[in-house]
Tab-separated table of C-alpha atoms in Angstrom:
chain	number	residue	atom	x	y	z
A	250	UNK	CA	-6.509	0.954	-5.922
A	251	UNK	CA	-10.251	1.938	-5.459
A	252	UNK	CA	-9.487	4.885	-2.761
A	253	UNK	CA	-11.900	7.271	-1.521
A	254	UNK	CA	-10.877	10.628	-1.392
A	255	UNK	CA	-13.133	13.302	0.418
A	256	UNK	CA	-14.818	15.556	-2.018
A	257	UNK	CA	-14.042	18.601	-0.197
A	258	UNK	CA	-10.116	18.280	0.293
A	259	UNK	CA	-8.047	19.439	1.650
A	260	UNK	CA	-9.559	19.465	4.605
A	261	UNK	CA	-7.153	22.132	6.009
A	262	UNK	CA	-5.402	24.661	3.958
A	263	UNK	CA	-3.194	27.549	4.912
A	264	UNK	CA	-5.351	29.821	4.960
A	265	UNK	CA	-7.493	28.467	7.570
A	266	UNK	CA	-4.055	28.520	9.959
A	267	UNK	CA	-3.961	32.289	11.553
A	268	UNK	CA	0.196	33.003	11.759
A	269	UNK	CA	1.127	32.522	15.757
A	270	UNK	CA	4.285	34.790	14.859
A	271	UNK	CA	4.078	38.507	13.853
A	272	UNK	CA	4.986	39.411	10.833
A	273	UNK	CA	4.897	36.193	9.639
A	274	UNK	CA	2.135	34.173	7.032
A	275	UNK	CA	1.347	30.305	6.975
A	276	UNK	CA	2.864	29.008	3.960
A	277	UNK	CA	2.115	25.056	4.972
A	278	UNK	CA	-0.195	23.149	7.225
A	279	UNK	CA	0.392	19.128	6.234
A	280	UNK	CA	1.789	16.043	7.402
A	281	UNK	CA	-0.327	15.466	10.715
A	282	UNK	CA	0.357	13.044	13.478
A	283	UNK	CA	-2.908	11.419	13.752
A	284	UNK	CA	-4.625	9.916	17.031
A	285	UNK	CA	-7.778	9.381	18.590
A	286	UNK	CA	-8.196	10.910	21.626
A	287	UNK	CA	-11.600	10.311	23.975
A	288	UNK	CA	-14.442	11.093	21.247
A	289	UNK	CA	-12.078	13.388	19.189
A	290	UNK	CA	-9.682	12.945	16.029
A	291	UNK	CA	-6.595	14.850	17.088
A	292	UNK	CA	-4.167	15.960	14.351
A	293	UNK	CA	-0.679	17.301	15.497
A	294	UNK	CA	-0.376	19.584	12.392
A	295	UNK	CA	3.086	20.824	11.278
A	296	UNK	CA	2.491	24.330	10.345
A	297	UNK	CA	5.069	25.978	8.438
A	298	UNK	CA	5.702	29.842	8.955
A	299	UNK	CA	8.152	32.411	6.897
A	300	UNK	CA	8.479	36.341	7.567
A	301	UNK	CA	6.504	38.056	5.146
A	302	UNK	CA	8.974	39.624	2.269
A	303	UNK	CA	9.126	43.461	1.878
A	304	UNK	CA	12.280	43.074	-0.538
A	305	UNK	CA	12.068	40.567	-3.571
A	306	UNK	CA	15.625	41.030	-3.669
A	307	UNK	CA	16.540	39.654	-0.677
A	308	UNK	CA	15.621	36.507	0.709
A	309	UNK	CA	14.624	35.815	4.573
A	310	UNK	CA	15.567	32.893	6.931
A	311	UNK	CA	13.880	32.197	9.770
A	312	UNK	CA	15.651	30.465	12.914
A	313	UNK	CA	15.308	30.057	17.075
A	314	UNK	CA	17.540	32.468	18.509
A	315	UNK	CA	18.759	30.565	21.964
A	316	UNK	CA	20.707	33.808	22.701
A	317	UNK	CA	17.659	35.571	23.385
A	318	UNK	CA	15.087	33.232	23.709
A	319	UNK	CA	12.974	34.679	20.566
A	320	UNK	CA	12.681	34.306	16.948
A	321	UNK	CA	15.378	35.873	14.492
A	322	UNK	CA	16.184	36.523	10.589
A	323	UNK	CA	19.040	36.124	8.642
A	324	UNK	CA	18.768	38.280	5.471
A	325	UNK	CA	20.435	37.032	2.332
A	326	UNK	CA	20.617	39.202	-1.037
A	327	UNK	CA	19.616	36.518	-4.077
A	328	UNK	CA	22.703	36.416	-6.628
A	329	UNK	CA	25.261	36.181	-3.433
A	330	UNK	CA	28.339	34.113	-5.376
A	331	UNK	CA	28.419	30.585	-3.120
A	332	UNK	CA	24.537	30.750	-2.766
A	333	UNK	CA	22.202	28.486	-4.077
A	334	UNK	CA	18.563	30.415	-3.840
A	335	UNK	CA	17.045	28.010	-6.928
A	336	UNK	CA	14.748	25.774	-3.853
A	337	UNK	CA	11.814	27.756	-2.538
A	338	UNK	CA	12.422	25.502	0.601
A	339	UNK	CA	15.516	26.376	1.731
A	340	UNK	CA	18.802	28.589	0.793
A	341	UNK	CA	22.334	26.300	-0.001
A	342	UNK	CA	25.201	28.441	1.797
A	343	UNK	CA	29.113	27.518	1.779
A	344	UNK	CA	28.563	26.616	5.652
A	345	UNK	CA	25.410	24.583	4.477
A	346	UNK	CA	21.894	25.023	4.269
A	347	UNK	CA	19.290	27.417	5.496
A	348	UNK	CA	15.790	26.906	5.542
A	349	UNK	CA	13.206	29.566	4.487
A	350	UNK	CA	10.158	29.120	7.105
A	351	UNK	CA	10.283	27.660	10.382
A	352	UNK	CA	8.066	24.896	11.261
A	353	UNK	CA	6.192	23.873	14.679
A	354	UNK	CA	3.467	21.165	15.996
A	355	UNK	CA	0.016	22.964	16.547
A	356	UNK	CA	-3.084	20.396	17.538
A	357	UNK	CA	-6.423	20.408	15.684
A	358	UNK	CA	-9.299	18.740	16.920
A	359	UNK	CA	-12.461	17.234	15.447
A	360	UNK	CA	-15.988	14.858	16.319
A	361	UNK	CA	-16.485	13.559	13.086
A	362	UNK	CA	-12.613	13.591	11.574
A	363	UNK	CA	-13.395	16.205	8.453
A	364	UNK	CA	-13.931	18.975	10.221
A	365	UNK	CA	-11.282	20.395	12.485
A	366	UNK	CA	-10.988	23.271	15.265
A	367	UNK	CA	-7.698	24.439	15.507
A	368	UNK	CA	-5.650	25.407	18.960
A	369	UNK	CA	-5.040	29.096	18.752
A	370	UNK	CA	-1.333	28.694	20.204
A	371	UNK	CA	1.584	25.642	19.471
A	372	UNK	CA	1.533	22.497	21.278
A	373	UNK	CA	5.826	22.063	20.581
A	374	UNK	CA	7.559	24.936	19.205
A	375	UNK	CA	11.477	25.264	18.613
A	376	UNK	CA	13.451	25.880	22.145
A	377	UNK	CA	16.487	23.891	22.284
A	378	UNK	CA	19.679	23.521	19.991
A	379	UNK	CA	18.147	20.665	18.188
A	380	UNK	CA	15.170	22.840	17.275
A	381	UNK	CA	16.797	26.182	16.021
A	382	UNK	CA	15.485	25.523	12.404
A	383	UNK	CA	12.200	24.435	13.379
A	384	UNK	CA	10.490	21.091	14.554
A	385	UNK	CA	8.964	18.404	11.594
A	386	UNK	CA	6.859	15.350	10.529
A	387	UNK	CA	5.297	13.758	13.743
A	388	UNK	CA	4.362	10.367	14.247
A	389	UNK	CA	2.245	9.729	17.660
A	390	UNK	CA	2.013	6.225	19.197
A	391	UNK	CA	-0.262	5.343	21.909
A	392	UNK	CA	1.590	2.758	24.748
A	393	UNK	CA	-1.307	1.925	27.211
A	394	UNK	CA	-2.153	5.316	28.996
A	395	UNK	CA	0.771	7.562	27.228
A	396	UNK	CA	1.415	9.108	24.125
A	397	UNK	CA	4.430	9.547	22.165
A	398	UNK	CA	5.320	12.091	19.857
A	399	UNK	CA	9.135	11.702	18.033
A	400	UNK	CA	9.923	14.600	15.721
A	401	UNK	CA	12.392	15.662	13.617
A	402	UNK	CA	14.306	18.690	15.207
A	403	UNK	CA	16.281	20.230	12.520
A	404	UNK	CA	19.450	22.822	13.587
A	405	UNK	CA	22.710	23.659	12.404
A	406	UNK	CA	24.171	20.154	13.810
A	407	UNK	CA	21.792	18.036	11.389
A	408	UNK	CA	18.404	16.668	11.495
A	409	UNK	CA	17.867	14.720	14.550
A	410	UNK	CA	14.689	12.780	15.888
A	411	UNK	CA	13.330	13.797	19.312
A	412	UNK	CA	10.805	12.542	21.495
A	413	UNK	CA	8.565	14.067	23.359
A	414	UNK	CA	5.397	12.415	25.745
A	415	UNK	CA	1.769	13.272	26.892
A	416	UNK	CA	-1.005	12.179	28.848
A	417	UNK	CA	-3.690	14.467	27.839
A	418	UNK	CA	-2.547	16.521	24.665
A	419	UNK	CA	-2.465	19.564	27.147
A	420	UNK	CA	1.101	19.128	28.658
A	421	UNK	CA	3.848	18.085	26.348
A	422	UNK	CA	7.142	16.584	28.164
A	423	UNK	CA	10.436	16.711	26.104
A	424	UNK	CA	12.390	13.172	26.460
A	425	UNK	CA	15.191	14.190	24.309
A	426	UNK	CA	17.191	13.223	21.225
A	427	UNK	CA	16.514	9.516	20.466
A	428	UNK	CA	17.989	9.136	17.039
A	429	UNK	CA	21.167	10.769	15.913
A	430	UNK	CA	21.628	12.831	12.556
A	431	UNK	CA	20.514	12.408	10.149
A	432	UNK	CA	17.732	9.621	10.484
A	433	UNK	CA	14.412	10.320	9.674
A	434	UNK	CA	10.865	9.200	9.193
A	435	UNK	CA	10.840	7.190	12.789
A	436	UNK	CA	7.347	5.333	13.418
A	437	UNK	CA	7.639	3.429	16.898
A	438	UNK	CA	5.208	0.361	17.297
A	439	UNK	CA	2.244	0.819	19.679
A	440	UNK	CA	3.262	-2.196	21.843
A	441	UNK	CA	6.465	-3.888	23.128
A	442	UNK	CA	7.105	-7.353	20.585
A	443	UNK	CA	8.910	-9.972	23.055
A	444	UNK	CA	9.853	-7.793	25.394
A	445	UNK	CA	11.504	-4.885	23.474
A	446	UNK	CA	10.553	-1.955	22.113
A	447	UNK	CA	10.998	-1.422	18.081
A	448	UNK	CA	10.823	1.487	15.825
A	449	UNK	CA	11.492	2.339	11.957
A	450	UNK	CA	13.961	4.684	10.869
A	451	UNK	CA	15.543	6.356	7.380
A	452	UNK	CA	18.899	6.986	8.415
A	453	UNK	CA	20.829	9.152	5.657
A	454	UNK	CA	22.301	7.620	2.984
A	455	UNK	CA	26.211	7.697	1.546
A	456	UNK	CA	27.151	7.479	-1.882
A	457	UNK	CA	26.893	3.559	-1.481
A	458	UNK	CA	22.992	3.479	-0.677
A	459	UNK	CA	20.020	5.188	-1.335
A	460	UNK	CA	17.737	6.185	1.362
A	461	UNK	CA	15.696	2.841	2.898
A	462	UNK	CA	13.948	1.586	5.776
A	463	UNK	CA	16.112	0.213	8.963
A	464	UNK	CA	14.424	-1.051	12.259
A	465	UNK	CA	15.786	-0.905	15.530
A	466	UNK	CA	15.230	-1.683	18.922
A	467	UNK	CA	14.981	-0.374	22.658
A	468	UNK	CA	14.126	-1.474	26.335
A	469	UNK	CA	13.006	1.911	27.161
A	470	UNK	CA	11.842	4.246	24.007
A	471	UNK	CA	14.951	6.306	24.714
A	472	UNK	CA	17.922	4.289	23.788
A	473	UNK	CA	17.924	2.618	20.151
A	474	UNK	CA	20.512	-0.094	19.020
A	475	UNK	CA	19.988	-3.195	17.369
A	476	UNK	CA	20.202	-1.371	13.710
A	477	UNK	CA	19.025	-3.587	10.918
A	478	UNK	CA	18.305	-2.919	7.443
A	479	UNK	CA	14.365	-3.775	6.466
A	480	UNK	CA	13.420	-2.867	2.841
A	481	UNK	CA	14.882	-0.966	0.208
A	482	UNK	CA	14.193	0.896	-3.068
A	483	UNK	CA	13.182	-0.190	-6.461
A	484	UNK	CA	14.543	0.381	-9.494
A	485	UNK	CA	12.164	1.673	-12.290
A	486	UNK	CA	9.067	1.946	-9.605
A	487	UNK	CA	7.844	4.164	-8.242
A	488	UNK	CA	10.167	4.346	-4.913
A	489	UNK	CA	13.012	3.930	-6.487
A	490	UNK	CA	15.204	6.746	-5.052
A	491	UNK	CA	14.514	6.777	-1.041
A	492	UNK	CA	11.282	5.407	0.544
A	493	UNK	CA	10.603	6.070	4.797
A	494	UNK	CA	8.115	4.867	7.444
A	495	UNK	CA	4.629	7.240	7.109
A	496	UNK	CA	2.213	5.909	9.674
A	497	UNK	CA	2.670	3.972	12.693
A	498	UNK	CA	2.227	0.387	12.415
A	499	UNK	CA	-1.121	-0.920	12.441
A	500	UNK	CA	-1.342	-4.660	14.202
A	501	UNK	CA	-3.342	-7.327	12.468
A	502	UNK	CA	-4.039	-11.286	12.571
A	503	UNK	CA	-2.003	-11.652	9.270
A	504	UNK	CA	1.145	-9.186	10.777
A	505	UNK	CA	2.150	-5.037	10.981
A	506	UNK	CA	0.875	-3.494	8.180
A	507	UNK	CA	3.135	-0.236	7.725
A	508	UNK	CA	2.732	2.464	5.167
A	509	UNK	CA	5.408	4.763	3.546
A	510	UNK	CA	5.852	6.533	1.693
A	511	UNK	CA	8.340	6.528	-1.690
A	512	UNK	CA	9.822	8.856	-4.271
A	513	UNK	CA	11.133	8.333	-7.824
A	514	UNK	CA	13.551	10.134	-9.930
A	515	UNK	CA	11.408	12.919	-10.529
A	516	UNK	CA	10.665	13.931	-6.436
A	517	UNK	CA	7.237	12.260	-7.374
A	518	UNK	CA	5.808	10.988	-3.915
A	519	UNK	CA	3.543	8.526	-3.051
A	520	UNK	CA	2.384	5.877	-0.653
A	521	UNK	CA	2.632	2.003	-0.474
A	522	UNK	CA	2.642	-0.433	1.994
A	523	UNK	CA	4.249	-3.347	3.526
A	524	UNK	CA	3.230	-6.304	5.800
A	525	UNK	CA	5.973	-7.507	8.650
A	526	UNK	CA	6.320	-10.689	10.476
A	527	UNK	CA	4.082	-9.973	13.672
A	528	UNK	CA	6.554	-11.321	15.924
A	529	UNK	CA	9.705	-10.757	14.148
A	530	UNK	CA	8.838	-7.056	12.557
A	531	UNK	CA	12.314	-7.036	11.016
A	532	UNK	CA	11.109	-9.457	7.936
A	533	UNK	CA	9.155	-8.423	5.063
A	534	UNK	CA	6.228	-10.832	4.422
A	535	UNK	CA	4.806	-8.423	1.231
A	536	UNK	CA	5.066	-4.987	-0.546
A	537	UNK	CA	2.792	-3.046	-2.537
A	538	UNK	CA	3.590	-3.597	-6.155
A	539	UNK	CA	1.750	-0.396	-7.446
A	540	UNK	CA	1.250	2.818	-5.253
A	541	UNK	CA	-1.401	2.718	-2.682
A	542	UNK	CA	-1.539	6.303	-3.613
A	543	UNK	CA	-0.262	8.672	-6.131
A	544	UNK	CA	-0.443	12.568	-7.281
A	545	UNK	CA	-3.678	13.212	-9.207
A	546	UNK	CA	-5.380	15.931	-8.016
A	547	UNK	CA	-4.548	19.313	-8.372
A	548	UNK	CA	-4.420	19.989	-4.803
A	549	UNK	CA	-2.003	16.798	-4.697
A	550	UNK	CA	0.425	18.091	-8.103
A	551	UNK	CA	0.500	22.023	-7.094
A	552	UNK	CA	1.873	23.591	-4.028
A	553	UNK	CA	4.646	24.662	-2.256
A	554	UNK	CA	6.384	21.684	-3.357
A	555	UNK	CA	4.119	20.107	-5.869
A	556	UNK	CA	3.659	15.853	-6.817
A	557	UNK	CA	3.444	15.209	-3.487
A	558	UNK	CA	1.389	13.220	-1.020
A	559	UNK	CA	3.067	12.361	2.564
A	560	UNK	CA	0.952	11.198	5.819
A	561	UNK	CA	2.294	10.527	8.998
A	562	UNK	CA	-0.680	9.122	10.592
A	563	UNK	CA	-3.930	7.055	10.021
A	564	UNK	CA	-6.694	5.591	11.951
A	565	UNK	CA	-7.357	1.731	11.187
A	566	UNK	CA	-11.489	1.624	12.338
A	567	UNK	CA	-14.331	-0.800	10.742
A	568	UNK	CA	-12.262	-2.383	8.180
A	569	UNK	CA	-10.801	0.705	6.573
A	570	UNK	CA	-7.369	2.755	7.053
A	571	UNK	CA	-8.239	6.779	7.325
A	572	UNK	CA	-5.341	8.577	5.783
A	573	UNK	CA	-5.081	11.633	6.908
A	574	UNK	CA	-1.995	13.114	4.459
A	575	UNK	CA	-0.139	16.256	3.436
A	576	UNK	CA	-0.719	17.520	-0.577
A	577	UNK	CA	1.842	19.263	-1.894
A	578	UNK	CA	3.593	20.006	0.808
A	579	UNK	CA	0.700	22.712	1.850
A	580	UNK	CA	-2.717	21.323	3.111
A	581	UNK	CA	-3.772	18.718	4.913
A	582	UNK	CA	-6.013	15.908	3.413
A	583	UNK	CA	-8.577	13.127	3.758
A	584	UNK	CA	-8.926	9.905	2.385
A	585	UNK	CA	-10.117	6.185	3.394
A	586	UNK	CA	-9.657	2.665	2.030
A	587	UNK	CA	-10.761	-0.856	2.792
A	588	UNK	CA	-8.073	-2.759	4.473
A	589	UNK	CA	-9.014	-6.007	2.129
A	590	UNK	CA	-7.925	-3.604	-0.740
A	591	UNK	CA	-4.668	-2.533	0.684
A	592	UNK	CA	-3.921	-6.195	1.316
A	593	UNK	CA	-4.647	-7.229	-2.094
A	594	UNK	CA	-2.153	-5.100	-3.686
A	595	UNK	CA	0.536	-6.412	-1.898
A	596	UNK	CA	2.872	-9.033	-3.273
A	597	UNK	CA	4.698	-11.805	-1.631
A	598	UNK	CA	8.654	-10.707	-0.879
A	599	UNK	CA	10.223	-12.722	1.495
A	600	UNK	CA	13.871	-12.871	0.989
A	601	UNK	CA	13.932	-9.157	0.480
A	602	UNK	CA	13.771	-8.516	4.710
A	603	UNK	CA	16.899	-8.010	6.793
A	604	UNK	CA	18.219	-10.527	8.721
């Protein structure tokens, strides 16, 4: 696939992030909600924040203390018997998992899309029960004069996906909880499809599935039934252990063209894409047979958690998709391809759609 990445990626690293909470550092800026907003490129950054360590011995966890409506620290000495401490990310207790930085949505803004101011203060930051462990992965969708924003909001009860609306980017309204644990990876369409709202999800698998793409539907964004299973993983390819919705849907003449992202055996991610029926988005006209794209820079195979490229928005203008995507799960970058090339790696796969 003949993409174009920008030269000077990433376009925003940590270090260009100043911490919003004391005694903390910015370990992660990536996986943007993307929109155009007047003459700007807005990115709703998640920004990723852990206490800095005094102790090696000890490791720190980070969480939304309801109780007293401020930040707190639960302090764990590594080699604890029951406690796994092997995952930079996150801490596996006997009464489940911890994470080791807390994440929030913080909005960056740009004229030309490659170079970004960044708001000095969060636009969402944990303050419910949902949000304890910190908020994750936006997706924003534009429905005539409002935007959407679902989220995941990860707590002690699961990983649940919230929404949250705005008319101006200045004022963010929480709408709730509008996908149970523990579904993920939510992109809703920017436009009602006969009448009814629809959205992809990545609900959690059991031991009888692996992780794939469902879509449902709603009459009001808020309320989601409808459930149906849309695409799967691959064995032997390169999403053949749990694939999710990236971007929201772009509309064309030939159907919704949706990219997502995929993972193999060896938490190698990358990004394909599919084509869906325009009217009946539950069927799967094609699939990319090959990665759209894959790992191959160094800024894309080392990081925080390395072999990894994840967007959650891009900007279909003049014939080619801007992809603006997280690296490694620690900057934010830049890249652009011709639409014509993302349809010509796509194969035929009807039959393979829900029904």
């Amino acid at each position: 696939m003949n993409i174009y990445r920008y030269p000077g990626n990433p376009i925003i690293e940590p270090k260009d992030i100043p911490p919003y909470l004391e005694d903390y550092e910015v370990i992660g800026v990536f996986n943007a909600g993307v929109m155009r907003y007047g003459d700007e490129i807005l990115l709703l950054l998640r920004i990723a924040e852990r206490p800095v360590h005094h102790d090696p011995k000890y490791s720190l966890s980070p969480f939304y203390d309801m109780a007293n409506g401020k930040m707190g620290v639960v302090r764990l000495e590594k080699g604890m018997p029951g406690y796994d401490f092997s995952d930079a990310r996150g801490i596996g207790t006997p009464d489940g998992s911890l994470l080791t930085s807390i994440s929030y949505l913080r909005i960056a803004r740009s004229k030309d899309g490659i170079h970004f101011k960044i708001d000095d203060r969060p636009a969402l930051f944990p303050e419910n029960r949902y949000e304890i462990y910190g908020i994750e992965d936006c997706r924003i969708t534009q429905i005539d004069d409002t935007y959407y924003i679902n989220y995941s909001a990860v707590s002690n009860l699961g990983i649940t996906t919230c929404l949250a609306s705005t008319k101006d980017f200045a004022y963010m309204q929480r709408e709730g909880v509008i996908f149970q644990p523990d579904s993920k990876n939510i992109a809703i369409f920017p436009q009602k499809i006969n009448g009814k709202y629809y959205a992809l999800h990545r609900p959690s698998s059991s031991s009888f599935g692996k992780p794939s793409m469902w879509i449902a539907e709603s009459p009001d964004l808020l309320c989601w039934g409808n459930h149906r299973y849309l695409m799967g993983c691959r064995d032997g390819c390169w999403d053949e252990t749990r694939i999710g919705a990236s971007c929201v849907p772009i509309k064309l003449e030939q159907g919704w063209l949706e990219l997502y992202h995929g993972a193999d055996r060896n938490n190698r991610y990358c990004l394909g894409a599919a084509l869906l029926d325009i009217d009946q988005p539950w069927r799967v006209i094609a699939r990319s047979t090959l990665p759209l794209m894959e790992p191959e820079t160094a800024y894309e195979k080392d990081g925080f958690f390395g072999n990894v490229i994840f967007s959650c928005g891009a900007l279909y203008e003049q014939g080619k998709v801007r992809i603006y995507y997280g690296a490694a799960d620690t900057s934010m970058c830049y890249a652009e391809v011709d639409m014509a090339e993302i349809m010509r790696g796509m194969k035929e796969c009807e039959g393979l759609s829900g029904k």
